[in-house]
Amino acid sequence: MYDYYLGGSHNFESDRAFGDQTLRAMPDLPSILRDNRDFLRRVVRKLCALGVDQFLDLGSGIPTVGNVHEVAQAAVPGARVVYVDHDPVAVAHSRALLEGVPLTATVLADVREPDVVLDAVRETGLLDLSRPVGVLMIALLHFMHDEDRPRELVAAYMDALPVGSHLAVSHARADGHQGMRDAAAVYDQSRSPNPMRLRSAEEVRDLFGSLTMVDPGVVLLPRWHPDVVDDRNAGSEVDDDYPGFGGLGRRD
């Protein structure tokens, strides 16, 4: 569905049918998701500039426009990326799309089982978990409710990685634009496998736990290190009720 919202071709009829319901509730959702992809690219470039050259993309789905490995390897040719998703269809398509792409791998695992995920990552032989890793939870944690203990989940990943590792999070907002709450209501239908848990800025910040926040902290997505060359929004021009947050934390 994410690929469908972005106008891609790697999606299915069921994705499009459900996605159309969401778009009726929030017609500007594709614009928000493009902002989310812009945020992802800025985060990856920032981490590469900080010397991080290996990435763990959790809940990656089917690779779509502006993939992590494309952005990272453009900045650091030897950058390595492991994608993780629990959907067998998404993983199968990811593996087909990434066949022959060097220094990338896709793992089938549930991100709610960090020990299983990290063991599978080690088995790929791509990432050296004794060196800093950029962990990406992009548009992931708002699909985890409080009973999933997302803060503890974040800590389990980051505690298993060395000092200098970073965590990037983007998250749908609870107290912003009404359209996001309307879209979340579509995902909360009984037949949807992915009900949403929208959160406030304070709640999103709490997910980072003891990590040190990289300036400017948890902010509206377009305001996180805006790039006026690449991004549609200039950061400061975004409305205050913008429906999504982003942030980057560092393990010290």
Coordinates of C-alpha atoms in Angstrom, one line a residue:
M1 CA 0.0 0.0 0.0
Y2 CA 2.9 2.4 0.8
D3 CA 4.2 1.8 -2.7
Y4 CA 0.7 2.4 -4.1
Y5 CA 0.3 5.7 -2.2
L6 CA 3.6 6.8 -3.7
G7 CA 2.5 6.0 -7.3
G8 CA 4.8 2.9 -7.6
S9 CA 4.1 -0.3 -9.5
H10 CA 5.0 -2.9 -6.9
N11 CA 1.6 -3.3 -5.3
F12 CA -1.5 -5.6 -5.6
E13 CA -5.2 -5.2 -6.2
S14 CA -5.9 -5.7 -2.5
D15 CA -3.4 -3.0 -1.7
R16 CA -5.1 -0.6 -4.1
A17 CA -8.6 -1.4 -2.8
F18 CA -7.7 -0.8 0.8
G19 CA -5.5 2.2 -0.1
D20 CA -8.4 3.9 -1.9
Q21 CA -10.4 3.8 1.3
T22 CA -7.6 5.5 3.2
L23 CA -7.2 8.1 0.4
R24 CA -10.9 9.0 0.6
A25 CA -10.4 9.7 4.4
M26 CA -7.1 11.6 3.8
P27 CA -6.6 12.7 0.2
D28 CA -3.3 14.4 0.9
L29 CA -1.7 11.2 2.4
P30 CA 0.6 10.7 -0.7
S31 CA 2.1 14.1 0.0
I32 CA 2.7 13.2 3.6
L33 CA 4.3 9.9 2.6
R34 CA 6.6 11.7 0.2
D35 CA 7.7 13.8 3.1
N36 CA 8.3 10.6 5.0
R37 CA 10.6 9.3 2.2
D38 CA 12.3 12.7 2.1
F39 CA 13.0 12.4 5.8
L40 CA 14.3 8.9 5.3
R41 CA 16.8 10.1 2.7
R42 CA 17.9 12.9 4.9
V43 CA 18.5 10.6 7.8
V44 CA 20.5 8.1 5.8
R45 CA 22.6 10.9 4.3
K46 CA 23.1 12.4 7.8
L47 CA 24.2 9.0 9.2
C48 CA 26.6 8.4 6.3
A49 CA 28.1 11.9 7.0
L50 CA 28.6 10.7 10.7
G51 CA 30.5 7.7 9.5
V52 CA 27.7 5.1 9.7
D53 CA 28.0 2.7 6.7
Q54 CA 25.6 -0.1 7.7
F55 CA 21.9 0.0 8.0
L56 CA 19.1 -2.2 9.4
D57 CA 15.7 -1.2 7.9
L58 CA 13.0 -2.7 10.1
G59 CA 9.5 -3.1 8.6
S60 CA 10.8 -2.2 5.2
G61 CA 8.0 -3.6 3.1
I62 CA 8.6 -3.8 -0.7
P63 CA 11.4 -1.5 -1.7
T64 CA 10.0 1.6 -3.3
V65 CA 11.2 5.0 -4.6
G66 CA 14.5 6.2 -2.9
N67 CA 15.5 2.9 -1.3
V68 CA 17.9 3.0 1.7
H69 CA 20.7 1.2 -0.2
E70 CA 20.5 3.6 -3.1
V71 CA 20.8 6.6 -0.9
A72 CA 23.5 5.1 1.3
Q73 CA 25.6 3.7 -1.5
A74 CA 25.4 7.0 -3.4
A75 CA 27.1 8.6 -0.3
V76 CA 29.3 5.7 0.7
P77 CA 29.8 3.1 -2.1
G78 CA 30.5 0.3 0.4
A79 CA 27.5 0.9 2.6
R80 CA 25.6 -2.3 3.5
V81 CA 21.8 -2.6 4.1
V82 CA 19.6 -5.4 5.5
Y83 CA 15.9 -5.0 5.0
V84 CA 13.5 -6.9 7.4
D85 CA 9.8 -7.5 7.1
H86 CA 7.3 -10.1 8.4
D87 CA 5.2 -10.3 5.2
P88 CA 6.3 -13.3 3.0
V89 CA 4.9 -11.7 -0.1
A90 CA 6.8 -8.4 0.5
V91 CA 10.0 -10.3 1.3
A92 CA 9.7 -12.5 -1.8
H93 CA 9.2 -9.4 -4.0
S94 CA 12.0 -7.6 -2.2
R95 CA 14.4 -10.4 -2.9
A96 CA 13.5 -10.5 -6.5
L97 CA 13.9 -6.7 -6.9
L98 CA 17.3 -6.8 -5.1
E99 CA 18.7 -9.8 -6.9
G100 CA 22.1 -8.9 -8.1
V101 CA 22.2 -5.7 -6.1
P102 CA 25.5 -5.9 -4.1
L103 CA 25.7 -5.4 -0.3
T104 CA 22.0 -5.8 0.3
A105 CA 19.9 -8.6 1.8
T106 CA 16.3 -9.1 2.9
V107 CA 15.2 -11.1 6.0
L108 CA 11.9 -12.6 6.7
A109 CA 11.2 -12.0 10.5
D110 CA 8.9 -10.2 12.9
V111 CA 10.5 -7.0 14.2
R112 CA 8.8 -7.7 17.5
E113 CA 11.3 -10.5 18.0
P114 CA 14.6 -8.7 18.2
D115 CA 16.7 -11.7 19.1
V116 CA 15.4 -13.6 16.1
V117 CA 15.9 -10.6 13.8
L118 CA 19.4 -10.0 15.0
D119 CA 20.4 -13.6 14.6
A120 CA 19.0 -13.6 11.1
V121 CA 20.9 -10.4 10.3
R122 CA 24.1 -12.1 11.5
E123 CA 23.5 -15.0 9.3
T124 CA 23.4 -12.8 6.2
G125 CA 27.1 -11.9 6.9
L126 CA 26.5 -8.4 5.7
L127 CA 26.4 -6.3 8.9
D128 CA 29.1 -6.3 11.6
L129 CA 27.1 -5.8 14.7
S130 CA 30.2 -4.9 16.7
R131 CA 30.4 -1.7 14.7
P132 CA 27.8 1.2 14.7
V133 CA 24.5 0.5 12.9
G134 CA 21.8 2.8 11.7
V135 CA 18.5 1.3 12.7
L136 CA 15.5 2.6 10.8
M137 CA 12.0 2.4 12.1
I138 CA 10.3 4.5 9.5
A139 CA 6.5 4.6 9.7
L140 CA 6.7 1.4 11.8
L141 CA 6.0 2.1 15.5
H142 CA 2.6 3.6 14.9
F143 CA 1.5 0.1 14.0
M144 CA 2.5 -1.1 17.5
H145 CA 0.1 -0.6 20.3
D146 CA 1.1 -0.1 23.9
E147 CA 0.7 -3.8 24.6
D148 CA 3.5 -4.5 22.1
R149 CA 5.8 -2.5 24.4
P150 CA 7.5 -0.5 21.7
R151 CA 9.8 1.4 24.1
E152 CA 11.2 -1.9 25.4
L153 CA 11.4 -3.2 21.8
V154 CA 13.5 -0.2 20.8
A155 CA 15.7 -0.7 23.8
A156 CA 16.2 -4.4 23.0
Y157 CA 17.6 -3.5 19.5
M158 CA 19.7 -0.6 20.7
D159 CA 21.1 -2.4 23.7
A160 CA 22.4 -5.1 21.4
L161 CA 24.3 -2.6 19.3
P162 CA 27.5 -0.7 20.1
V163 CA 28.0 2.9 21.1
G164 CA 27.7 5.1 18.0
S165 CA 24.7 3.3 16.7
H166 CA 21.6 5.4 15.8
L167 CA 17.9 5.0 15.6
A168 CA 15.7 6.9 13.2
V169 CA 11.9 7.0 13.8
S170 CA 9.1 8.6 11.8
H171 CA 5.6 8.4 13.4
A172 CA 2.0 9.5 12.7
R173 CA 0.7 12.2 15.0
A174 CA -2.2 11.9 17.4
D175 CA -3.0 15.6 17.9
G176 CA -2.4 17.0 14.5
H177 CA -4.5 17.2 11.3
Q178 CA -7.9 15.5 11.5
G179 CA -7.2 13.6 8.3
M180 CA -4.6 11.4 10.0
R181 CA -7.1 10.4 12.6
D182 CA -9.6 9.6 9.8
A183 CA -7.0 7.6 8.0
A184 CA -6.1 5.7 11.2
A185 CA -9.8 4.8 11.6
V186 CA -9.7 3.0 8.2
Y187 CA -6.7 1.0 9.5
D188 CA -8.5 0.2 12.7
Q189 CA -11.3 -1.7 11.0
S190 CA -11.7 -5.2 12.2
R191 CA -10.6 -6.7 8.9
S192 CA -7.3 -4.7 8.8
P193 CA -4.2 -6.5 10.0
N194 CA -2.5 -3.2 11.0
P195 CA -4.4 -1.0 13.4
M196 CA -2.7 2.2 14.2
R197 CA -1.6 3.8 17.5
L198 CA -1.1 7.5 16.9
R199 CA 1.1 9.3 19.4
S200 CA 2.0 12.8 20.6
A201 CA 5.5 14.4 20.3
E202 CA 6.1 13.6 23.9
E203 CA 5.1 9.9 23.4
V204 CA 7.3 9.6 20.3
R205 CA 10.2 11.1 22.2
D206 CA 9.7 8.6 25.0
L207 CA 10.1 5.7 22.5
F208 CA 13.8 6.7 22.2
G209 CA 14.3 5.9 25.9
S210 CA 17.9 6.7 27.0
L211 CA 19.2 7.5 23.6
T212 CA 20.7 11.0 23.1
M213 CA 18.6 12.9 20.6
V214 CA 20.3 14.5 17.6
D215 CA 19.3 18.1 17.1
P216 CA 16.6 19.2 16.6
G217 CA 15.0 16.3 18.5
V218 CA 11.5 15.0 17.6
V219 CA 9.9 17.5 15.2
L220 CA 7.5 17.7 12.4
L221 CA 8.9 15.7 9.5
P222 CA 9.7 18.5 7.1
R223 CA 11.4 20.5 9.9
W224 CA 14.0 17.8 10.5
H225 CA 17.1 19.1 8.7
P226 CA 15.1 20.4 5.7
D227 CA 16.9 20.3 2.4
V228 CA 15.5 23.1 0.3
V229 CA 17.1 21.6 -2.8
D230 CA 15.5 18.1 -2.6
D231 CA 12.4 18.6 -0.5
R232 CA 9.1 20.1 -1.4
N233 CA 8.7 21.8 1.9
A234 CA 11.1 24.3 3.3
G235 CA 10.6 23.1 6.9
S236 CA 9.6 26.2 8.6
E237 CA 6.7 26.7 6.1
V238 CA 4.8 23.5 7.2
D239 CA 1.6 24.0 9.2
D240 CA 1.8 23.4 12.9
D241 CA -0.9 20.7 12.7
Y242 CA 1.2 18.7 10.3
P243 CA 0.4 15.0 11.0
G244 CA 3.8 13.3 11.4
F245 CA 7.0 13.5 13.5
G246 CA 10.5 12.4 13.0
G247 CA 13.7 12.1 15.0
L248 CA 17.1 10.6 15.3
G249 CA 18.7 9.2 18.5
R250 CA 22.2 8.1 19.2
R251 CA 23.5 5.4 21.6
D252 CA 26.3 6.9 23.7

